[in-house]
Coordinates of C-alpha atoms in Angstrom, one line a residue:
Chain Y
M186 CA 412.1 80.8 7.3
K187 CA 408.7 79.7 8.9
N188 CA 405.7 78.6 5.9
D189 CA 402.5 80.6 5.7
I190 CA 400.5 79.8 8.5
I191 CA 396.5 79.5 7.1
M192 CA 395.0 78.1 10.1
E193 CA 396.0 78.8 13.8
V194 CA 394.2 77.5 17.2
K195 CA 395.5 79.1 20.4
G196 CA 394.4 78.0 23.7
L197 CA 391.4 76.0 22.7
S198 CA 389.5 74.2 25.1
V199 CA 385.6 72.7 24.8
S200 CA 383.9 71.5 27.6
Y201 CA 380.3 69.6 27.7
K202 CA 378.8 70.6 31.0
D203 CA 381.7 69.7 33.1
N204 CA 383.7 66.9 31.0
K205 CA 386.5 68.7 29.2
V206 CA 386.4 67.7 25.8
I207 CA 389.4 69.8 24.2
D208 CA 391.9 70.8 27.1
C209 CA 393.7 74.1 25.9
I210 CA 394.7 73.0 22.6
D211 CA 397.7 75.1 20.3
L212 CA 398.0 74.3 16.8
A213 CA 399.3 76.1 14.3
I214 CA 398.2 74.4 10.2
E215 CA 401.1 75.7 7.2
K216 CA 399.6 76.4 3.7
G217 CA 399.5 73.3 1.5
K218 CA 400.5 70.6 4.1
I219 CA 398.6 67.0 4.7
Y220 CA 397.4 67.0 8.5
C221 CA 396.3 63.7 9.9
I222 CA 394.9 64.1 13.2
I223 CA 395.4 60.5 15.3
G224 CA 394.3 59.3 18.7
P225 CA 392.5 56.6 20.3
N226 CA 388.5 57.1 20.7
G227 CA 387.4 59.9 22.9
C228 CA 390.1 61.6 23.5
G229 CA 388.9 64.9 21.3
K230 CA 389.7 64.2 17.9
T231 CA 386.3 65.0 16.6
T232 CA 385.6 68.2 19.2
L233 CA 388.7 69.8 17.9
I234 CA 387.9 69.1 13.8
R235 CA 384.4 70.5 14.4
T236 CA 385.8 73.6 16.7
M237 CA 387.5 74.7 13.9
S238 CA 385.2 74.1 11.7
R239 CA 383.2 76.9 13.5
S240 CA 380.3 74.2 14.1
I241 CA 380.9 74.4 18.0
K242 CA 381.8 77.0 20.0
P243 CA 385.2 76.7 22.5
Q244 CA 384.2 78.0 26.1
E245 CA 388.0 79.3 26.1
G246 CA 390.5 80.1 23.4
H247 CA 390.4 80.6 19.6
V248 CA 390.5 80.2 15.6
F249 CA 392.4 82.1 12.9
L250 CA 391.4 81.3 9.6
S251 CA 394.1 83.5 7.7
G252 CA 394.7 85.6 10.5
S253 CA 391.4 86.2 11.8
N254 CA 388.9 85.2 14.2
I255 CA 386.5 82.3 12.8
F256 CA 383.9 83.0 14.6
K257 CA 383.9 87.0 14.3
L258 CA 384.1 86.3 10.3
K259 CA 380.7 85.7 8.0
T260 CA 380.1 82.9 7.5
K261 CA 380.1 83.1 3.9
N262 CA 383.8 84.1 3.8
V263 CA 384.5 81.1 5.9
A264 CA 382.6 79.1 3.6
K265 CA 385.0 80.4 0.5
K266 CA 388.5 79.6 2.1
M267 CA 387.7 76.6 4.2
A268 CA 385.2 73.4 3.3
V269 CA 384.3 70.7 6.2
L270 CA 383.2 66.9 5.8
Y271 CA 382.2 65.6 8.7
Q272 CA 381.4 62.0 9.4
S273 CA 377.7 61.6 8.8
N274 CA 376.2 62.9 6.2
A275 CA 372.5 61.7 6.2
T276 CA 370.2 63.8 4.5
L277 CA 366.2 64.2 3.9
S278 CA 367.0 66.1 0.9
D279 CA 366.7 64.1 -2.2
A280 CA 368.8 65.9 -4.6
T281 CA 371.1 64.7 -7.6
V282 CA 374.7 64.9 -7.4
R283 CA 374.4 67.3 -9.7
E284 CA 372.3 70.0 -7.3
L285 CA 374.6 69.4 -4.2
V286 CA 377.8 70.1 -5.7
Q287 CA 375.7 73.2 -6.9
Y288 CA 375.0 74.4 -3.3
G289 CA 378.4 74.4 -2.8
R290 CA 379.0 77.4 -4.7
F291 CA 376.4 79.1 -2.2
A292 CA 378.6 81.3 -0.5
Y293 CA 379.2 82.8 -4.1
K294 CA 375.9 83.9 -4.6
E295 CA 374.4 87.0 -3.8
W296 CA 370.4 87.4 -4.2
W297 CA 370.9 88.4 -8.0
K298 CA 374.5 88.4 -8.6
G299 CA 376.9 85.9 -9.1
S300 CA 377.9 84.4 -12.2
Y301 CA 376.2 81.1 -13.5
E302 CA 378.8 80.6 -16.6
E303 CA 381.7 80.4 -13.8
D304 CA 379.5 78.4 -11.2
T305 CA 379.0 75.7 -13.6
K306 CA 382.4 75.5 -15.0
I307 CA 383.7 75.2 -11.2
V308 CA 380.7 72.6 -10.6
D309 CA 381.8 70.2 -14.0
W310 CA 385.4 70.9 -12.5
A311 CA 384.6 69.6 -9.0
L312 CA 382.5 66.4 -10.6
E313 CA 385.6 65.6 -12.8
K314 CA 387.8 65.9 -10.0
T315 CA 385.8 63.5 -8.1
R316 CA 385.0 60.9 -11.0
L317 CA 381.4 61.9 -10.7
T318 CA 380.6 63.2 -14.5
D319 CA 378.9 60.4 -14.8
F320 CA 376.5 60.1 -12.0
Q321 CA 375.7 64.0 -11.8
K322 CA 371.9 62.9 -12.6
R323 CA 371.6 60.1 -9.9
K324 CA 370.3 61.5 -6.5
V325 CA 372.5 61.0 -3.5
N326 CA 370.6 59.0 -1.3
T327 CA 370.8 56.1 -4.1
L328 CA 374.9 56.1 -4.1
S329 CA 376.8 53.9 -2.5
G330 CA 378.9 54.7 0.4
G331 CA 382.2 55.5 -1.8
E332 CA 380.6 57.4 -4.5
R333 CA 378.6 59.4 -1.8
Q334 CA 381.4 60.4 0.0
R335 CA 382.9 61.6 -3.3
A336 CA 380.0 63.5 -3.8
W337 CA 380.3 65.4 -0.5
I338 CA 384.1 66.0 -1.4
A339 CA 382.8 67.2 -4.8
M340 CA 380.5 69.6 -3.2
A341 CA 383.2 70.7 -0.7
I342 CA 385.9 71.4 -3.6
A343 CA 383.5 73.2 -5.3
Q344 CA 383.5 75.9 -2.4
K345 CA 387.4 76.6 -3.9
P346 CA 389.0 76.8 -0.5
E347 CA 392.1 76.8 0.1
I348 CA 391.7 74.5 3.3
L349 CA 389.6 71.2 3.7
L350 CA 389.1 69.7 7.1
L351 CA 388.1 66.5 6.9
D352 CA 386.5 64.2 9.7
E353 CA 387.5 60.1 9.2
P354 CA 386.1 60.1 5.4
T355 CA 386.6 56.7 5.0
T356 CA 384.6 55.3 7.8
Y357 CA 382.1 52.9 6.7
L358 CA 384.0 52.2 3.7
D359 CA 385.7 48.9 2.1
I360 CA 389.0 48.9 1.7
S361 CA 389.2 49.5 -2.2
H362 CA 387.1 52.8 -1.6
Q363 CA 389.0 54.2 1.5
L364 CA 392.2 54.1 -0.9
E365 CA 390.0 55.5 -3.6
I366 CA 389.2 58.4 -0.9
M367 CA 392.6 59.0 0.4
E368 CA 394.1 59.1 -3.0
L369 CA 391.6 61.8 -4.3
I370 CA 392.5 63.9 -1.1
E371 CA 396.1 63.2 -1.8
R372 CA 395.3 64.8 -5.3
L373 CA 393.1 68.0 -4.1
N374 CA 396.3 68.4 -2.3
K375 CA 398.9 68.3 -5.1
E376 CA 397.3 69.2 -8.0
E377 CA 395.4 72.2 -6.2
G378 CA 397.5 73.0 -3.1
I379 CA 394.5 72.9 -1.1
T380 CA 395.7 72.4 3.0
I381 CA 394.5 69.0 4.6
V382 CA 393.2 68.6 7.6
M383 CA 391.6 65.2 9.0
V384 CA 390.6 63.0 11.8
L385 CA 391.8 59.6 10.4
H386 CA 391.1 56.4 12.4
D387 CA 393.7 54.0 10.4
I388 CA 397.6 55.0 11.5
N389 CA 399.0 53.4 8.3
H390 CA 397.1 55.4 6.4
A391 CA 398.2 58.5 8.1
A392 CA 401.6 57.8 8.1
R393 CA 401.1 56.9 4.3
Y394 CA 399.7 60.7 3.5
A395 CA 400.7 63.0 6.0
D396 CA 403.2 65.7 6.1
E397 CA 402.4 65.9 9.6
L398 CA 401.1 63.7 12.3
I399 CA 398.8 65.3 15.1
V400 CA 398.8 62.7 17.9
M401 CA 396.1 63.7 20.4
K402 CA 395.6 61.7 24.2
D403 CA 393.7 62.9 27.0
H404 CA 392.1 65.7 25.2
K405 CA 395.3 67.6 24.6
I406 CA 398.2 66.9 21.6
F407 CA 400.6 64.6 22.9
K408 CA 403.0 64.8 19.9
K409 CA 403.3 66.6 16.4
G410 CA 405.5 65.7 13.7
D411 CA 406.5 63.7 10.9
P412 CA 405.3 60.3 9.8
W413 CA 408.7 58.3 10.9
T414 CA 409.6 60.8 14.0
I415 CA 405.7 59.8 15.2
L416 CA 406.3 56.0 14.6
E417 CA 409.5 55.4 15.3
S418 CA 409.5 57.1 18.9
D419 CA 407.7 55.5 22.0
V420 CA 404.8 58.0 21.3
L421 CA 402.2 55.2 19.9
K422 CA 403.3 53.0 22.4
S423 CA 402.0 55.2 25.4
V424 CA 398.8 56.9 23.4
F425 CA 397.3 53.8 21.8
R426 CA 398.9 51.3 24.9
V427 CA 399.7 48.6 21.9
E428 CA 403.5 46.8 21.5
A429 CA 404.0 47.4 17.3
Q430 CA 406.3 47.0 14.9
I431 CA 407.4 49.5 12.4
T432 CA 408.7 48.8 8.8
K433 CA 409.5 50.4 6.0
D434 CA 407.0 50.5 2.9
M435 CA 409.9 50.1 -0.1
D436 CA 407.5 51.8 -2.7
T437 CA 406.6 54.9 -0.5
N438 CA 409.5 55.1 1.8
K439 CA 407.0 55.7 4.3
P440 CA 406.6 53.7 7.7
I441 CA 403.9 50.7 8.5
F442 CA 402.5 50.1 11.8
Y443 CA 401.7 46.7 12.9
A444 CA 400.0 46.6 16.1
K445 CA 401.3 43.3 17.7
K446 CA 399.5 43.6 21.4
V447 CA 397.6 45.5 23.8
I448 CA 400.3 46.6 26.6
Chain H
M696 CA 357.8 61.1 -18.3
R697 CA 360.7 60.7 -15.4
K698 CA 359.1 61.1 -12.4
D699 CA 361.5 63.3 -10.7
S700 CA 362.2 65.4 -13.8
R701 CA 362.0 68.8 -14.1
G702 CA 359.1 68.9 -17.1
F703 CA 357.3 66.2 -14.3
K704 CA 357.4 68.8 -11.5
I705 CA 355.9 72.0 -13.5
A706 CA 353.3 69.4 -14.8
F707 CA 352.3 68.5 -11.7
I708 CA 352.3 72.2 -10.4
I709 CA 350.4 73.0 -13.3
L710 CA 347.8 70.2 -12.9
L711 CA 347.3 71.5 -9.4
S712 CA 346.4 75.3 -10.6
V713 CA 343.8 73.8 -12.6
L714 CA 342.4 71.6 -9.7
V715 CA 342.4 75.0 -7.6
V716 CA 340.3 76.1 -10.1
V717 CA 337.7 73.3 -10.5
C718 CA 337.7 73.3 -6.9
F719 CA 336.8 76.9 -6.5
L720 CA 333.7 76.8 -8.7
L721 CA 332.7 73.5 -7.1
G722 CA 332.4 75.8 -3.8
N723 CA 330.9 78.5 -5.4
A724 CA 328.2 76.2 -7.3
K725 CA 327.2 73.9 -4.5
G726 CA 325.2 74.3 -1.2
T727 CA 321.4 74.5 -0.8
I728 CA 320.8 76.4 -4.0
E729 CA 322.9 75.1 -7.4
I730 CA 324.3 77.4 -9.2
G731 CA 325.2 76.7 -12.4
V732 CA 328.8 78.1 -13.6
K733 CA 328.0 80.5 -16.2
R734 CA 325.6 81.7 -13.6
I735 CA 328.4 82.3 -11.3
F736 CA 330.5 84.4 -13.2
E737 CA 327.7 86.6 -14.6
V738 CA 326.8 87.7 -10.8
I739 CA 330.0 88.0 -9.7
M740 CA 330.8 90.3 -12.6
N741 CA 327.3 92.8 -12.1
D742 CA 325.2 93.5 -9.3
D743 CA 321.7 91.9 -10.5
G744 CA 320.1 92.6 -7.3
S745 CA 319.2 89.0 -7.4
T746 CA 319.0 86.2 -4.7
Q747 CA 321.8 84.3 -6.3
R748 CA 324.0 87.5 -6.5
M749 CA 323.5 87.8 -2.9
I750 CA 324.8 84.3 -1.9
I751 CA 327.7 84.3 -4.3
W752 CA 329.6 87.6 -3.5
N753 CA 328.4 87.5 0.4
I754 CA 328.7 84.0 1.6
R755 CA 330.2 81.5 -1.0
L756 CA 332.8 83.6 -3.3
P757 CA 334.7 85.3 0.1
R758 CA 334.5 81.7 2.1
M759 CA 336.2 79.7 -0.6
I760 CA 339.1 82.2 -1.1
L761 CA 339.4 82.2 2.3
A762 CA 339.5 78.3 2.6
A763 CA 341.8 78.7 -0.5
L764 CA 344.3 81.6 2.1
V765 CA 343.7 79.4 5.0
G766 CA 344.7 76.5 3.0
V767 CA 347.9 77.8 1.3
N768 CA 349.0 79.3 4.5
L769 CA 348.6 76.2 6.5
A770 CA 350.1 74.2 3.6
L771 CA 353.1 76.2 3.4
S772 CA 353.6 76.3 7.3
G773 CA 354.0 73.1 7.9
A774 CA 356.4 72.6 4.8
I775 CA 358.6 75.2 6.2
L776 CA 358.3 73.7 10.0
Q777 CA 359.3 69.9 8.7
G778 CA 362.5 71.6 6.8
V779 CA 363.8 73.4 10.0
M780 CA 362.8 71.0 12.4
N781 CA 364.0 68.3 10.5
N782 CA 361.1 66.4 11.2
P783 CA 358.5 65.0 8.8
L784 CA 355.4 65.0 11.4
A785 CA 356.2 68.6 12.1
D786 CA 352.5 70.4 11.6
P787 CA 351.9 73.7 13.2
G788 CA 348.8 72.0 14.9
I789 CA 350.4 68.7 15.9
I790 CA 353.4 70.5 17.6
G791 CA 351.5 73.3 19.3
I792 CA 352.2 76.4 17.1
S793 CA 348.3 77.1 16.2
S794 CA 347.7 76.1 19.9
G795 CA 349.9 78.8 21.0
A796 CA 348.4 81.7 18.3
G797 CA 345.1 81.0 19.5
L798 CA 345.4 80.8 22.9
F799 CA 347.2 84.6 22.6
G800 CA 344.5 85.6 19.9
I801 CA 341.8 84.7 22.0
A802 CA 343.4 86.1 25.4
I803 CA 342.7 89.6 23.0
L804 CA 339.1 88.8 22.1
V805 CA 338.2 88.2 25.8
I806 CA 340.6 90.5 27.7
F807 CA 340.5 93.3 25.3
P808 CA 338.0 93.0 23.2
Q809 CA 338.0 96.7 22.1
H810 CA 341.0 96.0 20.2
Q811 CA 340.6 93.3 17.8
Q812 CA 342.7 94.4 15.1
F813 CA 345.7 92.9 17.2
V814 CA 344.6 89.2 17.5
T815 CA 347.0 88.8 14.4
I816 CA 349.7 90.1 16.2
A817 CA 349.0 88.0 19.4
A818 CA 348.4 85.1 17.7
F819 CA 352.1 85.4 16.4
F820 CA 353.6 86.5 19.2
G821 CA 351.8 82.7 21.0
A822 CA 352.7 80.8 17.8
M823 CA 356.6 82.2 18.1
L824 CA 356.5 81.3 21.7
A825 CA 354.9 78.2 21.3
A826 CA 358.2 77.6 18.7
F827 CA 360.5 79.0 21.1
I828 CA 359.6 76.4 24.0
I829 CA 359.3 73.6 21.6
Y830 CA 363.4 74.5 20.4
L831 CA 364.2 75.1 24.2
L832 CA 362.9 71.6 25.0
A833 CA 364.3 69.5 22.5
W834 CA 367.8 70.9 21.6
K835 CA 370.2 69.0 23.0
G836 CA 373.5 69.7 20.7
G837 CA 371.1 69.4 17.5
I838 CA 367.8 69.6 17.1
Q839 CA 366.5 65.8 17.7
P840 CA 363.5 64.8 15.6
I841 CA 361.6 62.3 17.7
R842 CA 362.3 65.2 20.5
I843 CA 360.2 67.8 18.9
I844 CA 357.7 65.6 18.7
L845 CA 357.1 64.6 21.8
A846 CA 358.1 68.6 23.1
G847 CA 355.5 70.3 20.7
V848 CA 352.9 67.4 22.0
A849 CA 353.6 68.9 25.6
V850 CA 353.4 72.0 24.6
S851 CA 350.0 72.0 22.4
A852 CA 348.3 70.2 25.2
L853 CA 349.7 72.9 27.5
F854 CA 348.4 75.6 25.2
G855 CA 345.2 73.9 24.3
A856 CA 344.3 73.6 28.2
G857 CA 344.7 77.3 28.2
I858 CA 342.2 77.9 25.0
S859 CA 339.8 75.3 26.7
G860 CA 340.0 77.2 30.2
T861 CA 339.6 80.5 28.8
L862 CA 336.4 79.1 26.4
V863 CA 334.6 77.6 29.8
F864 CA 335.5 80.8 31.8
Y865 CA 334.4 83.7 29.1
S866 CA 331.8 81.8 27.4
D867 CA 329.8 84.5 27.3
R868 CA 331.8 86.6 25.9
V869 CA 333.8 84.7 22.9
Y870 CA 331.4 83.7 20.2
G871 CA 331.1 80.2 18.5
A872 CA 333.9 78.4 20.6
L873 CA 333.0 75.4 19.4
T874 CA 334.0 76.3 15.8
F875 CA 336.9 78.2 16.9
M876 CA 338.7 75.0 18.8
N877 CA 337.7 72.7 15.4
G878 CA 338.7 75.6 12.7
S879 CA 335.4 76.2 11.0
L880 CA 334.9 78.8 7.5
S881 CA 330.9 79.1 8.8
A882 CA 329.5 82.7 8.6
R883 CA 333.3 84.1 7.8
S884 CA 333.0 86.5 4.8
W885 CA 335.3 89.2 3.7
P886 CA 336.7 91.1 6.5
E887 CA 338.3 87.8 7.2
V888 CA 339.6 87.7 4.0
Q889 CA 341.4 90.8 3.8
T890 CA 342.9 89.9 7.8
I891 CA 344.3 87.0 6.1
L892 CA 345.4 87.9 2.1
P893 CA 348.5 90.2 3.5
Y894 CA 350.2 87.2 5.3
T895 CA 349.5 85.0 2.4
I896 CA 350.8 87.1 -0.4
A897 CA 353.7 87.7 1.6
G898 CA 354.3 84.1 2.6
I899 CA 354.1 82.9 -1.1
I900 CA 356.7 85.6 -1.8
L901 CA 358.8 85.1 0.7
V902 CA 359.4 81.1 0.3
M903 CA 360.1 81.3 -3.2
I904 CA 362.6 83.9 -2.8
F905 CA 364.6 81.8 0.4
A906 CA 363.4 78.4 -1.0
Q907 CA 367.2 77.5 -2.1
K908 CA 368.2 78.3 1.8
L909 CA 365.4 75.8 3.2
N910 CA 367.4 73.6 0.1
I911 CA 370.4 73.8 1.9
L912 CA 369.3 73.6 5.7
I913 CA 368.1 70.2 5.2
L914 CA 371.5 68.9 4.5
G915 CA 371.8 69.0 8.2
D916 CA 373.2 72.0 10.4
D917 CA 376.8 71.2 9.8
V918 CA 377.0 70.8 6.0
A919 CA 374.9 73.7 5.7
R920 CA 376.9 76.1 7.6
G921 CA 379.8 74.4 6.4
I922 CA 378.5 75.8 2.7
G923 CA 378.4 79.4 4.3
L924 CA 374.9 79.2 5.3
N925 CA 373.9 81.2 8.5
V926 CA 372.1 78.1 10.3
E927 CA 370.9 79.9 13.4
A928 CA 369.3 82.9 11.2
T929 CA 367.9 81.3 8.9
R930 CA 366.1 78.8 11.0
L931 CA 365.1 81.7 13.4
S932 CA 363.6 83.9 10.1
F933 CA 362.0 80.4 8.7
T934 CA 360.2 79.6 11.9
A935 CA 358.7 83.1 12.5
L936 CA 357.5 83.0 9.0
A937 CA 355.7 79.5 9.7
A938 CA 354.3 80.7 13.2
L939 CA 353.4 84.3 10.8
L940 CA 351.3 82.0 8.2
A941 CA 350.0 79.5 11.1
A942 CA 348.8 82.6 13.5
S943 CA 347.1 84.2 10.4
A944 CA 345.4 81.3 9.7
V945 CA 344.6 80.7 13.2
S946 CA 343.2 83.9 14.1
V947 CA 340.3 84.1 11.3
I948 CA 339.0 80.9 11.2
G949 CA 340.2 79.1 14.7
L950 CA 342.5 75.8 14.9
L951 CA 342.6 73.6 12.0
G952 CA 345.4 70.7 12.3
F953 CA 346.6 68.6 9.9
V954 CA 347.0 70.6 6.4
G955 CA 350.5 71.4 7.3
L956 CA 350.7 67.8 7.9
I957 CA 348.9 65.9 4.8
V958 CA 350.0 69.0 2.0
P959 CA 353.9 68.8 2.1
H960 CA 354.1 65.1 2.8
S961 CA 351.6 64.2 -0.1
V962 CA 353.7 66.7 -2.2
R963 CA 356.9 65.3 -1.2
L964 CA 355.9 61.8 -2.2
I965 CA 355.0 63.2 -5.9
I966 CA 357.6 65.4 -6.8
G967 CA 360.3 65.6 -4.2
N968 CA 361.8 67.4 -1.2
D969 CA 363.0 70.1 -3.8
Y970 CA 361.4 73.5 -2.2
K971 CA 361.7 75.2 -5.0
Y972 CA 358.9 73.2 -6.7
M973 CA 357.5 71.7 -3.2
F974 CA 356.4 75.6 -2.4
P975 CA 354.3 76.3 -4.7
A976 CA 352.7 72.8 -5.3
T977 CA 352.4 72.7 -1.6
A978 CA 350.5 76.3 -1.3
L979 CA 348.4 75.3 -4.7
F980 CA 347.1 71.8 -3.1
G981 CA 346.5 73.3 0.3
A982 CA 344.1 75.2 -1.4
V983 CA 342.8 72.4 -3.1
L984 CA 342.1 70.7 0.2
V985 CA 340.8 73.0 2.1
M986 CA 338.3 74.5 -0.3
L987 CA 337.2 70.6 -0.9
S988 CA 336.7 69.7 2.5
D989 CA 334.8 72.9 3.6
T990 CA 332.9 72.1 0.1
F991 CA 332.4 68.9 1.6
A992 CA 331.7 69.9 5.1
R993 CA 329.0 72.2 4.3
T994 CA 327.0 70.2 1.4
V995 CA 327.6 66.9 2.9
L996 CA 324.7 66.9 5.8
S997 CA 323.2 70.1 4.4
P998 CA 321.3 71.9 5.6
T999 CA 323.5 71.0 8.5
E1000 CA 327.0 72.8 8.2
I1001 CA 329.8 70.8 10.2
P1002 CA 332.9 72.7 11.3
V1003 CA 335.8 71.5 8.2
G1004 CA 338.1 70.9 11.0
I1005 CA 336.6 68.2 11.9
V1006 CA 336.4 66.4 7.9
M1007 CA 340.6 67.6 8.4
A1008 CA 340.7 65.6 11.5
V1009 CA 339.0 62.4 9.9
L1010 CA 341.4 62.7 6.7
G1011 CA 344.6 63.9 8.8
A1012 CA 344.9 61.7 11.7
P1013 CA 344.9 58.3 9.7
F1014 CA 347.7 59.6 7.7
F1015 CA 349.4 60.5 10.5
L1016 CA 349.5 57.6 11.8
Y1017 CA 350.5 55.9 8.4
L1018 CA 353.4 58.3 8.4
L1019 CA 354.4 57.1 12.1
R1020 CA 354.3 53.9 10.8
R1021 CA 356.4 54.3 7.8

């Protein structure tokens, strides 16, 4: 029996002027899993995630969130189910970490109603989950890259989403901060049951944390499957054009990918 | 007290409120005939038929109130535009919103002089048109801050040329063409106060209610949409509000530049970018700046008056250059 589908993409096409960036993509995201989208530069990964998160309107096709067309839902109602973390989060704002996380509760506030205690509880929870409780009074733009990324994640989970989309959450971070973010995302999935869809550059991170890998090439989905299936096949060879060696990580039983040379 | 603490921000706002009162009294006291503070209150409270009563009630009092209201409107307009256009240099004067308002306002004055009551509405449409053209020119998958300024300068030049042309061809019909171009409070009185007051009140109420939305919008369009803000509707309504505030100011005193640039910026430097505090501080500081500048413009070369717009340009142009270099 098939699991619950939380998000579905049907016949999605996006073009900029005459260039097709996304070419008729179909994709189903099952509840509770971690998906990683990988693929070479310019294959359309970021555009796909931006379209799934309603930032870009597609020329053709639809995105469904729990069965409803995402572009027809009220944006506040989308925000209560789905949170997004984009790649560049430069901001003019000089909000503190706590204020930023409070903004994550925006969708739940109407003019006068909305429980203050409830919000405070959830903001505290989000800060704790991301281990930012001690940083809550700092201004976001004074934080280091890793801390700042955690602050944005805290804001996203304060939305209490069922699904979290992330576009290269570890770019520009050093290795320990990369791992810290990946572990945080995994915890959110395992402990809170949040479905994760993220674009990643690092194939090994993708293979280690994902339940399913989605490989994109030339603006289409080339293949989708669990990490072993994807890495052991010739998929990566033809998509990334590299000769690679696959080994097994003895601790996690996940495949490790080592690119040896360009072909 | 820490600079970004709540207490500091509130203290700053209280300080500005005191300054508003001080500047207001100063403007009423100063002039060719000096009038003491106590006497000012006396003649405001009762009409004793004196010359001083006439000077205060008919000239200085409405003029200072008008200066304060114009200051509030232009400063709030600038603060809003900087947020929605994601550009610290946005000011209704610099990016052509005021010129758009001015051209449409003047067009009504010369073509339908019998329908003067529509000047503010026409000015509003001119301001919205200018804003629309700026977005159209500057939009390329999101707003590019530098394109906003370039587009704005072009729009400003275009509408400015339209105003100059109109003033040349219909110079007989437009009273005080020169003062219009430079923004002047000279010879303005209660009718102008009545024209602008409703917009100022509405503007203050609306910005205070929706300050949080602007706080979220400056996080960036993607982030704002992600947490549930209707980005397009928010940007459109704030732009319309900024246009309305600028248009109402333009329609009573002409083109007064730089208030919307200097004020929000100085406020931001002092208490930061949280619009919940920035809006009230900006409104008060705007009132202070225009009242002070006008008092200065009126008294420095007494009995000759210089348009307040010239004072503002002398202050504002170097400030603009300083911001560009920062």
